[in-house]
Coordinates of N, CA and C in Angstrom, one line a residue:
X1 N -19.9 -34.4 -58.3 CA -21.1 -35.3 -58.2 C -22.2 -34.7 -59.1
X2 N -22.8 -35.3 -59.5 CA -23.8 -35.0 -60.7 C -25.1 -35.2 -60.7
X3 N -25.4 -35.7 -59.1 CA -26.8 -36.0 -58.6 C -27.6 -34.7 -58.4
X4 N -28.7 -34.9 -59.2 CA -29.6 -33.8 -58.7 C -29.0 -32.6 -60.3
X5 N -28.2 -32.8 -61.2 CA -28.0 -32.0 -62.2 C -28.2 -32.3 -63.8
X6 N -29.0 -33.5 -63.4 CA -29.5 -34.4 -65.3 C -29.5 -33.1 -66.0
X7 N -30.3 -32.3 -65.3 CA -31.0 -30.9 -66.5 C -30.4 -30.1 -66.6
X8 N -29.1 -30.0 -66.1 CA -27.7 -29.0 -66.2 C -27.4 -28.7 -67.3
X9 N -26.9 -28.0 -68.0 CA -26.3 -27.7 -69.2 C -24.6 -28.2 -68.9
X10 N -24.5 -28.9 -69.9 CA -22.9 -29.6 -69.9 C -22.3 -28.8 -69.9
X11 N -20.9 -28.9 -69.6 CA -20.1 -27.6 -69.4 C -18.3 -28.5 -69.3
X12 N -17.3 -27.5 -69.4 CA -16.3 -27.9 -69.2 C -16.0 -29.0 -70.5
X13 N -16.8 -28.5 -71.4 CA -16.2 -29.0 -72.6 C -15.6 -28.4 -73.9
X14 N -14.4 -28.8 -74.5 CA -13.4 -27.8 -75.0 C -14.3 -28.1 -76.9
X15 N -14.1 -26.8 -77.5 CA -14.8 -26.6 -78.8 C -14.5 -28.0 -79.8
X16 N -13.5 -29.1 -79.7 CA -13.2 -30.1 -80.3 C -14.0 -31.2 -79.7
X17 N -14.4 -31.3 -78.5 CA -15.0 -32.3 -78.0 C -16.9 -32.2 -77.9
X18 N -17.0 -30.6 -78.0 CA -18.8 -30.4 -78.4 C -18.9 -30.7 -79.8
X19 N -17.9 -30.5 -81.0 CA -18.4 -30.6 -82.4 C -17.8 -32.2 -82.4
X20 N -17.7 -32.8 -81.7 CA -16.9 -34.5 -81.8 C -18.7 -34.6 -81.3
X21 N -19.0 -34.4 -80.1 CA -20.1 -34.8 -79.6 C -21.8 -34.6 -81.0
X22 N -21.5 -33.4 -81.2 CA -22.5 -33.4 -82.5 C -22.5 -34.0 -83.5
X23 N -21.2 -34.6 -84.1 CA -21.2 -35.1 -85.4 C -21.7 -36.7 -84.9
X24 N -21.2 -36.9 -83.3 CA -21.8 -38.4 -83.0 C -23.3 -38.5 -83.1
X25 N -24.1 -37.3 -82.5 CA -25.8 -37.7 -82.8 C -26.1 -36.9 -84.0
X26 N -25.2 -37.2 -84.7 CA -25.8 -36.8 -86.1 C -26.2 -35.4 -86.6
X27 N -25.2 -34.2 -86.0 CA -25.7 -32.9 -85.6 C -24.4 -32.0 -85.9
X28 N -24.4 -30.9 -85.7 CA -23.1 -29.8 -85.8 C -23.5 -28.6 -84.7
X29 N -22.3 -28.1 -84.6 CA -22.2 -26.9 -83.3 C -23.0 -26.0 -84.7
X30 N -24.3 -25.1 -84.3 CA -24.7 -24.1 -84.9 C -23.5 -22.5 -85.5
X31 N -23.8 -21.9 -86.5 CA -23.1 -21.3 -87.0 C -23.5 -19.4 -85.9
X32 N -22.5 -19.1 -85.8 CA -22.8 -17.5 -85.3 C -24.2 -17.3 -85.8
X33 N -24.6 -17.0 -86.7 CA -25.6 -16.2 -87.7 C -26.8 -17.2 -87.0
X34 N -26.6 -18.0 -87.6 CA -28.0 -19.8 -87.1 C -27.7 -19.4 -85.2
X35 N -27.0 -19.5 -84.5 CA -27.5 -18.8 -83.1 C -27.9 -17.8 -83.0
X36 N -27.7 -16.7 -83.3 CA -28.3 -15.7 -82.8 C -29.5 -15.2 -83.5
X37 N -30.0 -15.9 -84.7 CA -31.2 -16.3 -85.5 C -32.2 -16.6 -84.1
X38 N -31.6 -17.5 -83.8 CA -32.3 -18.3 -83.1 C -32.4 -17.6 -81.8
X39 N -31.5 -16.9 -81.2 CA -31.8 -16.6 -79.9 C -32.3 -15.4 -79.7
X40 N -33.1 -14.7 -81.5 CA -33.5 -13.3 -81.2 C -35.6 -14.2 -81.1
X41 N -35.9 -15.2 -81.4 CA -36.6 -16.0 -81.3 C -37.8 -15.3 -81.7
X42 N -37.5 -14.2 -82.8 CA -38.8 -14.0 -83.3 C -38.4 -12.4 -83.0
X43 N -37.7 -11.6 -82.5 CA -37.5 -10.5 -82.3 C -36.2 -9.8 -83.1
X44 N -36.7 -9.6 -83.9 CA -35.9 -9.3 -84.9 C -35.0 -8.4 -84.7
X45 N -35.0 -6.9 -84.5 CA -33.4 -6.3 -83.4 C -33.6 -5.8 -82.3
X46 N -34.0 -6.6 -81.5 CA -34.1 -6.5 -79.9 C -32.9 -6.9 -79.6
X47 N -32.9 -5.8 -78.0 CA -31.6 -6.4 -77.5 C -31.6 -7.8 -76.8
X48 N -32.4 -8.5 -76.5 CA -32.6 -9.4 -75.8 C -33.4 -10.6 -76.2
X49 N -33.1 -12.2 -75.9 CA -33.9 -12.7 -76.5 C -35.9 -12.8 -75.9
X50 N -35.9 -11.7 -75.1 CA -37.1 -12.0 -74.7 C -38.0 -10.4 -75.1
X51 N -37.1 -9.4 -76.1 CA -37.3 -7.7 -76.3 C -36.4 -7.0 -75.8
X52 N -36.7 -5.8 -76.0 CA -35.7 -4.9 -75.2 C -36.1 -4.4 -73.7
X53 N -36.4 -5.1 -73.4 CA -36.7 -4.5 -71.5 C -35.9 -5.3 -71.0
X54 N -35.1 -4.4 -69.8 CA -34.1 -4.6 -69.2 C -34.2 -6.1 -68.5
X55 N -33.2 -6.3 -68.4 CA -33.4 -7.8 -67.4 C -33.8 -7.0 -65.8
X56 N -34.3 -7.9 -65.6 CA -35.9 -7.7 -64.7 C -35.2 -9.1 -63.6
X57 N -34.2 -8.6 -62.3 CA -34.1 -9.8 -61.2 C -34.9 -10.1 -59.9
X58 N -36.0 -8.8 -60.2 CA -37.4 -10.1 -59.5 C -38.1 -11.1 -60.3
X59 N -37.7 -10.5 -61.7 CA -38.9 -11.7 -62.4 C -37.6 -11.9 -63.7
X60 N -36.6 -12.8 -63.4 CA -35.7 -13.2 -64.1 C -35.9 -13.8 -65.4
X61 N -35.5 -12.9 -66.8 CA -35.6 -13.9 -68.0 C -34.6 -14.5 -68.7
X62 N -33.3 -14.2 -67.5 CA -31.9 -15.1 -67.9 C -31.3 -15.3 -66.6
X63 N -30.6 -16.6 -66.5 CA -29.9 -16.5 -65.4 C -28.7 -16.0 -65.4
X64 N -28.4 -15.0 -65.1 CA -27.2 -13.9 -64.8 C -26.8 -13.4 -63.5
X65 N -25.8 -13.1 -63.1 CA -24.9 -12.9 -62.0 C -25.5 -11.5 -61.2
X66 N -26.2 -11.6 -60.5 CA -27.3 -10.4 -59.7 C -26.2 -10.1 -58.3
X67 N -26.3 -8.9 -58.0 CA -25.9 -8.2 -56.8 C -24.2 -8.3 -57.3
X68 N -23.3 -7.5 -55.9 CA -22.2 -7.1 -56.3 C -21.0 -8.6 -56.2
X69 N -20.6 -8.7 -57.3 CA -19.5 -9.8 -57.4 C -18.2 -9.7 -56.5
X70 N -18.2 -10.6 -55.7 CA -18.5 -12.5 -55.4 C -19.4 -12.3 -54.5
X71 N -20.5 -12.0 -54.2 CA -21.2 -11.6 -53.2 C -22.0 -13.2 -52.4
X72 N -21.7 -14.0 -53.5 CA -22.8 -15.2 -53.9 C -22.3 -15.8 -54.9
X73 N -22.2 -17.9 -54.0 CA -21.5 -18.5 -55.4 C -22.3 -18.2 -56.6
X74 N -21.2 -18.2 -57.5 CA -21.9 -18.5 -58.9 C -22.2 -19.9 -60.0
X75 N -23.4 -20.7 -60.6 CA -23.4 -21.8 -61.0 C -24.5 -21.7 -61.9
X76 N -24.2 -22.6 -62.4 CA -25.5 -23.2 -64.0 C -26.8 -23.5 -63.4
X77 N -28.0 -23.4 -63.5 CA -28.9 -23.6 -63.2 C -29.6 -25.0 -64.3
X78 N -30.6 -25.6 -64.3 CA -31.3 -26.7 -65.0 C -31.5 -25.7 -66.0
X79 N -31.9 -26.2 -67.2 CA -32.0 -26.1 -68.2 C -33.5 -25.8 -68.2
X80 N -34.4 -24.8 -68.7 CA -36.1 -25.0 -68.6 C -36.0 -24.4 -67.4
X81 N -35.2 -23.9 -66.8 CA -36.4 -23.4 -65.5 C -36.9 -21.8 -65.3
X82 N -36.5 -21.0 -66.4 CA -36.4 -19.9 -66.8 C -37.4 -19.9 -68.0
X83 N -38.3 -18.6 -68.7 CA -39.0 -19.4 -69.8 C -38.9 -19.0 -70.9
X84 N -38.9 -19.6 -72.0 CA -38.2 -19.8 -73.3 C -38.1 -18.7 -73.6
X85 N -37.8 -18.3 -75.4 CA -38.1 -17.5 -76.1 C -39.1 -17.7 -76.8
X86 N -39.0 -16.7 -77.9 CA -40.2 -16.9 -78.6 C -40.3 -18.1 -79.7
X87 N -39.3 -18.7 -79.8 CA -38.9 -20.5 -80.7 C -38.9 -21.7 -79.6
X88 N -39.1 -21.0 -78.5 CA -39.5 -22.0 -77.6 C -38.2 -22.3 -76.9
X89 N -37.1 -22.0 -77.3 CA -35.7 -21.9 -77.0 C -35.3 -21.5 -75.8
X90 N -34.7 -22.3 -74.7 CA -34.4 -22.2 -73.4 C -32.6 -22.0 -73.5
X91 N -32.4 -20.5 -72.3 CA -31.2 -20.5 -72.0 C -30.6 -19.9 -72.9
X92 N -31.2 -18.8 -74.0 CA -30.1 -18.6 -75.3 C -30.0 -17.4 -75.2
X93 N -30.1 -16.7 -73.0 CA -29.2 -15.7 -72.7 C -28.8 -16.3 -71.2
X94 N -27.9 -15.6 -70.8 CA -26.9 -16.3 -69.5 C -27.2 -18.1 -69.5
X95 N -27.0 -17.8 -68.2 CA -26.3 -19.9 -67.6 C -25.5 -20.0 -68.3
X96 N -25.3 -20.3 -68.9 CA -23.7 -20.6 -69.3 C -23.4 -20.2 -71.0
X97 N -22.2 -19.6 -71.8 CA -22.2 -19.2 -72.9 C -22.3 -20.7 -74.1
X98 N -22.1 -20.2 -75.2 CA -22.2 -21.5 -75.9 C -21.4 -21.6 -77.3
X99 N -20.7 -22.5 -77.2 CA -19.7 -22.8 -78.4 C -20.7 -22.5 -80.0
X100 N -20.0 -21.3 -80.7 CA -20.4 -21.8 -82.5 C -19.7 -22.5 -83.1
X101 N -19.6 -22.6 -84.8 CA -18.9 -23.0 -85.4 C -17.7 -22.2 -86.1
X102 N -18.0 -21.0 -85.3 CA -17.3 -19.7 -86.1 C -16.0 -19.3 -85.5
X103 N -15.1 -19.0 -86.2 CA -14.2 -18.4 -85.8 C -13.7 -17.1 -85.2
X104 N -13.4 -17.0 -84.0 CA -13.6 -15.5 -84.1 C -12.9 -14.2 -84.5
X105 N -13.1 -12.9 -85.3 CA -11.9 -12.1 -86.2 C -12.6 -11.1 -85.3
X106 N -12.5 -10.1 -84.6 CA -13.1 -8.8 -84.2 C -13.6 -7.7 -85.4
X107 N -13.5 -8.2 -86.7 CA -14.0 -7.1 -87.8 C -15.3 -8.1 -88.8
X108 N -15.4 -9.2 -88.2 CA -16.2 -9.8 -88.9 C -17.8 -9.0 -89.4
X109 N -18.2 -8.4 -88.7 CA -19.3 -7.9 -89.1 C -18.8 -6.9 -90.3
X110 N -17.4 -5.9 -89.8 CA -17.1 -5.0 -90.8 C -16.8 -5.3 -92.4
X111 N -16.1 -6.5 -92.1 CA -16.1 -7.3 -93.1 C -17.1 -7.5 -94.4
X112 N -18.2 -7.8 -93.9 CA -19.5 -8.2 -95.1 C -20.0 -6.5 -95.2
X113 N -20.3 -7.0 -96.3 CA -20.9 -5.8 -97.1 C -22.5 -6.2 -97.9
X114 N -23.0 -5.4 -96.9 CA -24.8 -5.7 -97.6 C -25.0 -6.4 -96.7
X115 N -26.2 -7.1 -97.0 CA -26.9 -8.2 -95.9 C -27.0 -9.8 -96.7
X116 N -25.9 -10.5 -96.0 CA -26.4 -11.5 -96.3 C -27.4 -12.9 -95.6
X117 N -27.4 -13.6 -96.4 CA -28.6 -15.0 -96.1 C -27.3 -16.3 -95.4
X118 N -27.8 -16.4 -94.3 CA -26.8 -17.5 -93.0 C -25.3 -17.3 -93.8
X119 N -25.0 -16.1 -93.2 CA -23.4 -15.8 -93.4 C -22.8 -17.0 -92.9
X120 N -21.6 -17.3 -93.1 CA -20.9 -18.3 -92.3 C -19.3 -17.5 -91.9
X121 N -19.1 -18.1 -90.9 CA -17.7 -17.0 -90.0 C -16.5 -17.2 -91.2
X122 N -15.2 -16.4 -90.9 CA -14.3 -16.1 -91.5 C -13.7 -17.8 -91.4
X123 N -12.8 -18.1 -92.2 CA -11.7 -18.8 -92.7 C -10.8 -19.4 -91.0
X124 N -10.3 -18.6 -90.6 CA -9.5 -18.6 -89.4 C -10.2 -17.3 -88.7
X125 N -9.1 -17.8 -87.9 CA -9.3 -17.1 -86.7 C -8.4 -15.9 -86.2
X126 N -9.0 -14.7 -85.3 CA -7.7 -13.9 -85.1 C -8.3 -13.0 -83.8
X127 N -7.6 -13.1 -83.3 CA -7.7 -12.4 -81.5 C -6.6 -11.3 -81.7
X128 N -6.8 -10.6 -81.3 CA -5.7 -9.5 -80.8 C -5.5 -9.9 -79.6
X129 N -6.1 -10.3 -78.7 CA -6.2 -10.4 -77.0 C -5.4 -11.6 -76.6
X130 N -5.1 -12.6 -77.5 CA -4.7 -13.8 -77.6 C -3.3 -13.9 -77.8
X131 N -2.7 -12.8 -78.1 CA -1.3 -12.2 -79.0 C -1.0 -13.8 -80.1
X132 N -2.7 -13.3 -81.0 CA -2.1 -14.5 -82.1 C -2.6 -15.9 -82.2
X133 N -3.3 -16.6 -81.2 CA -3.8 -17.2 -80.7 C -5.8 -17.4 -81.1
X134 N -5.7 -18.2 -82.5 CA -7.6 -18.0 -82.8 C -7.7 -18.9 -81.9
X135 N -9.3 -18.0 -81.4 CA -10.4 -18.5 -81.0 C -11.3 -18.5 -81.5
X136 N -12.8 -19.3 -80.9 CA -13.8 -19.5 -81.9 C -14.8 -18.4 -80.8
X137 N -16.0 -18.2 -81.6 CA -17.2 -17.4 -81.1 C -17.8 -18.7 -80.0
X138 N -18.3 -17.7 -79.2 CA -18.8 -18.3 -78.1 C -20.0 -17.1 -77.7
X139 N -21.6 -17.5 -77.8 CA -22.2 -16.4 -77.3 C -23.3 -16.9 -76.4
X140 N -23.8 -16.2 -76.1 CA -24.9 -16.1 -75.0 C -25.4 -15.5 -73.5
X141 N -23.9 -15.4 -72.9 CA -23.9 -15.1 -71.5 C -23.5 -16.0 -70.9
X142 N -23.2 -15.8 -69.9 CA -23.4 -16.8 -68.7 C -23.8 -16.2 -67.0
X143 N -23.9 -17.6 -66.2 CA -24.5 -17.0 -64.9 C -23.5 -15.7 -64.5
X144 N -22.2 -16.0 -65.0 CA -21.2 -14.8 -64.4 C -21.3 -13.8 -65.1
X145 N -22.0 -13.5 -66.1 CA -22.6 -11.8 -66.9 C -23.3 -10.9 -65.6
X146 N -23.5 -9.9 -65.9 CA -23.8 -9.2 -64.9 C -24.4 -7.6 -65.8
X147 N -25.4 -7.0 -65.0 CA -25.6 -5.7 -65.7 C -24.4 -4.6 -65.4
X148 N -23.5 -5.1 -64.1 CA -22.6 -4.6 -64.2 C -21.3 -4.4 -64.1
X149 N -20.9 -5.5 -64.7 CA -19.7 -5.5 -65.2 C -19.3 -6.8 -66.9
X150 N -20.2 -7.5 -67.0 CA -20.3 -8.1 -68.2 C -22.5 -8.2 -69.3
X151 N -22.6 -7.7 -70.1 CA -23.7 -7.9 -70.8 C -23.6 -8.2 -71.9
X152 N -22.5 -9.7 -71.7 CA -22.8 -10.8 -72.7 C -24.3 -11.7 -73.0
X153 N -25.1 -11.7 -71.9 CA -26.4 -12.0 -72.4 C -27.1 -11.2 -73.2
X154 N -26.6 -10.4 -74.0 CA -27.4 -9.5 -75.4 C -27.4 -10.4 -76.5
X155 N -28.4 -10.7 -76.8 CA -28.3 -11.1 -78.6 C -27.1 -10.7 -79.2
X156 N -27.0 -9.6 -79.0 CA -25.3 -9.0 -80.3 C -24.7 -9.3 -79.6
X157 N -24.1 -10.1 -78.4 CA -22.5 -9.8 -77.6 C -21.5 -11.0 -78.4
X158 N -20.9 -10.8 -78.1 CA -20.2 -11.8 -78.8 C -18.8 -12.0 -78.0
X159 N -18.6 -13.3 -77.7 CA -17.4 -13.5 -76.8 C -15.9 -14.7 -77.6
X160 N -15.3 -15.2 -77.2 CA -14.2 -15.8 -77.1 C -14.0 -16.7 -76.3
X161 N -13.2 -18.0 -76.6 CA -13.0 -18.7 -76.2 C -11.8 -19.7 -76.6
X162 N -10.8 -20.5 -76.0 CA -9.6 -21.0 -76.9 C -10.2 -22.6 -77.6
X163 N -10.4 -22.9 -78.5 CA -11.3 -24.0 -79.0 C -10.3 -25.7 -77.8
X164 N -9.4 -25.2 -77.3 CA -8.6 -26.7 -76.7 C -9.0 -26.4 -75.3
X165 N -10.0 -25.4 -74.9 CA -10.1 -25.2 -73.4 C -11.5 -25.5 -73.3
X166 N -11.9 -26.6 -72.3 CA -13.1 -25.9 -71.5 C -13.1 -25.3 -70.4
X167 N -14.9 -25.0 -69.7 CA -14.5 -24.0 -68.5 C -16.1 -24.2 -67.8
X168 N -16.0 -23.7 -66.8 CA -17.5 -24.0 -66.0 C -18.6 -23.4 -66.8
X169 N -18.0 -22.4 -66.8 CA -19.5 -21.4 -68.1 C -19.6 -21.7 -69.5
X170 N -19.6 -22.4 -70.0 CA -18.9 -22.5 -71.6 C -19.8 -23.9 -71.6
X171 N -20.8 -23.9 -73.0 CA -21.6 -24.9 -73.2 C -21.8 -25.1 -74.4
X172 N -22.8 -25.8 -74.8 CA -23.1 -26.0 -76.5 C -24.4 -26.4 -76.6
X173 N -24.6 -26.2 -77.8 CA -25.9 -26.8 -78.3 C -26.0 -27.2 -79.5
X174 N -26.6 -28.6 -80.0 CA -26.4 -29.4 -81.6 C -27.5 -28.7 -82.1
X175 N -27.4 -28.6 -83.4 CA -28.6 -28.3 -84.3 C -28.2 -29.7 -85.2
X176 N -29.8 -30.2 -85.2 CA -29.9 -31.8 -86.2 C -31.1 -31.5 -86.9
X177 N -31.0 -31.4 -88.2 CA -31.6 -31.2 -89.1 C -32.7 -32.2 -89.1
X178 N -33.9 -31.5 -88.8 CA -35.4 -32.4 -88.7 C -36.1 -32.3 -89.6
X179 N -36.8 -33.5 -89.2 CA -38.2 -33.8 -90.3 C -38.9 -32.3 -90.5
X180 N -39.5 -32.2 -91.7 CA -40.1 -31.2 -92.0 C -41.6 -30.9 -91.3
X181 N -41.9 -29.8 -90.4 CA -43.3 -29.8 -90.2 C -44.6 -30.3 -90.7
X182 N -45.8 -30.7 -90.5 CA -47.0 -31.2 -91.0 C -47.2 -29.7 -91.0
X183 N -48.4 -29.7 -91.9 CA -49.2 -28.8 -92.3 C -50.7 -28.9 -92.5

C-alpha cells in the first residue's frame, strides 16, 4: 500500500527500468563522477555530504540503520525530511542507495591517471564477487548502512548492484539538463 508514502523515494526498481524511466522525462541516470559531485555539495574532500563530523543519531544528517541489527524494522523514510546538503540536495547519504550510469570495475579509480574533468565509468563491467557477472555503481547508502557494520553513506563508498534486479534499498535519481540561471 502506498498511502501515506508520495514522498518515498522509489525503490525496487531494476537499473534498466530507472534509465527507461529518465530517458521518458527527458533525463538520464547521473554518471558516478556527476553524483558524488553532487553529493559532496560544496565540500570538496569531506567524508560526508554534510563535512566530516561523524554521523550524529541524536541530530540525524542521513537516515541510516542506528542501534544493533535487526533490533528495529528497517525502511525508507520521505524524501526532505532530513536537511539537505550544501546544493540543496536531499538524501545523497543513506535512505536508500542509488543507481549511476556507470559500470562497476573495482580498479576504476586505479585506472585514470591524473585528474580528470566528469570522468565517465569504464566500458563494461567486472565484479569479482559476481564470479563474472557486471554490475553497475550504485552509491549513497541506505537506511540499512550502519556505523557498524556498513559506511556506505560516505561520499567515496561505492557499492554494486546486478542492473536486472531491483531491491527495497536501491533508488535513483534523473539529472535533466535545465535552463540556465538568471543573473
Amino acid at each position: 500500500d502506498l498511502t501515506g508514502r508520495e514522498r518515498h523515494p522509489v525503490v525496487q526498481v531494476a537499473w534498466e527500468d530507472a534509465v527507461a524511466y529518465a530517458a521518458w522525462v527527458g533525463g538520464r541516470l547521473p554518471t558516478e563522477a556527476e553524483w558524488e559531485y553532487a553529493a559532496r555539495g560544496g565540500h570538496e574532500r569531506a567524508a560526508h555530504p554534510w563535512g566530516d563530523a561523524p554521523h550524529d543519531s541524536a541530530h540525524p544528517q542521513a537516515h541510516i540503520y542506528t542501534g544493533t541489527f535487526p533490533a528495529h524494522p528497517a525502511q525508507p523514510i520521505a524524501v526532505g525530511t532530513l536537511p539537505p546538503n550544501g546544493y540543496g540536495l536531499h538524501d545523497m547519504a543513506g535512505n536508500v542507495w542509488q543507481w549511476t550510469a556507470d559500470w562497476y570495475h573495482p580498479d576504476t579509480y586505479a585506472r585514470r591517471a591524473g585528474i580528470e574533468t566528469d570522468p565517465t565509468g569504464p566500458a563494461g563491467g567486472l565484479d569479482p564477487r559476481t564470479e563474472g557477472e557486471p554490475t553497475r555503481v550504485i552509491r549513497g547508502g541506505s537506511f540499512l548502512c550502519s556505523d557498524v557494520y556498513c559506511r556506505g553513506y560516505r561520499v567515496s563508498a561505492r557499492g554494486t548492484g546486478a542492473p536486472d534486479t531491483g531491491a527495497s534499498h536501491i533508488g535513483f535519481r534523473v539529472v535533466v539538463r535545465g535552463a540556465p540561471a538568471a543573473r
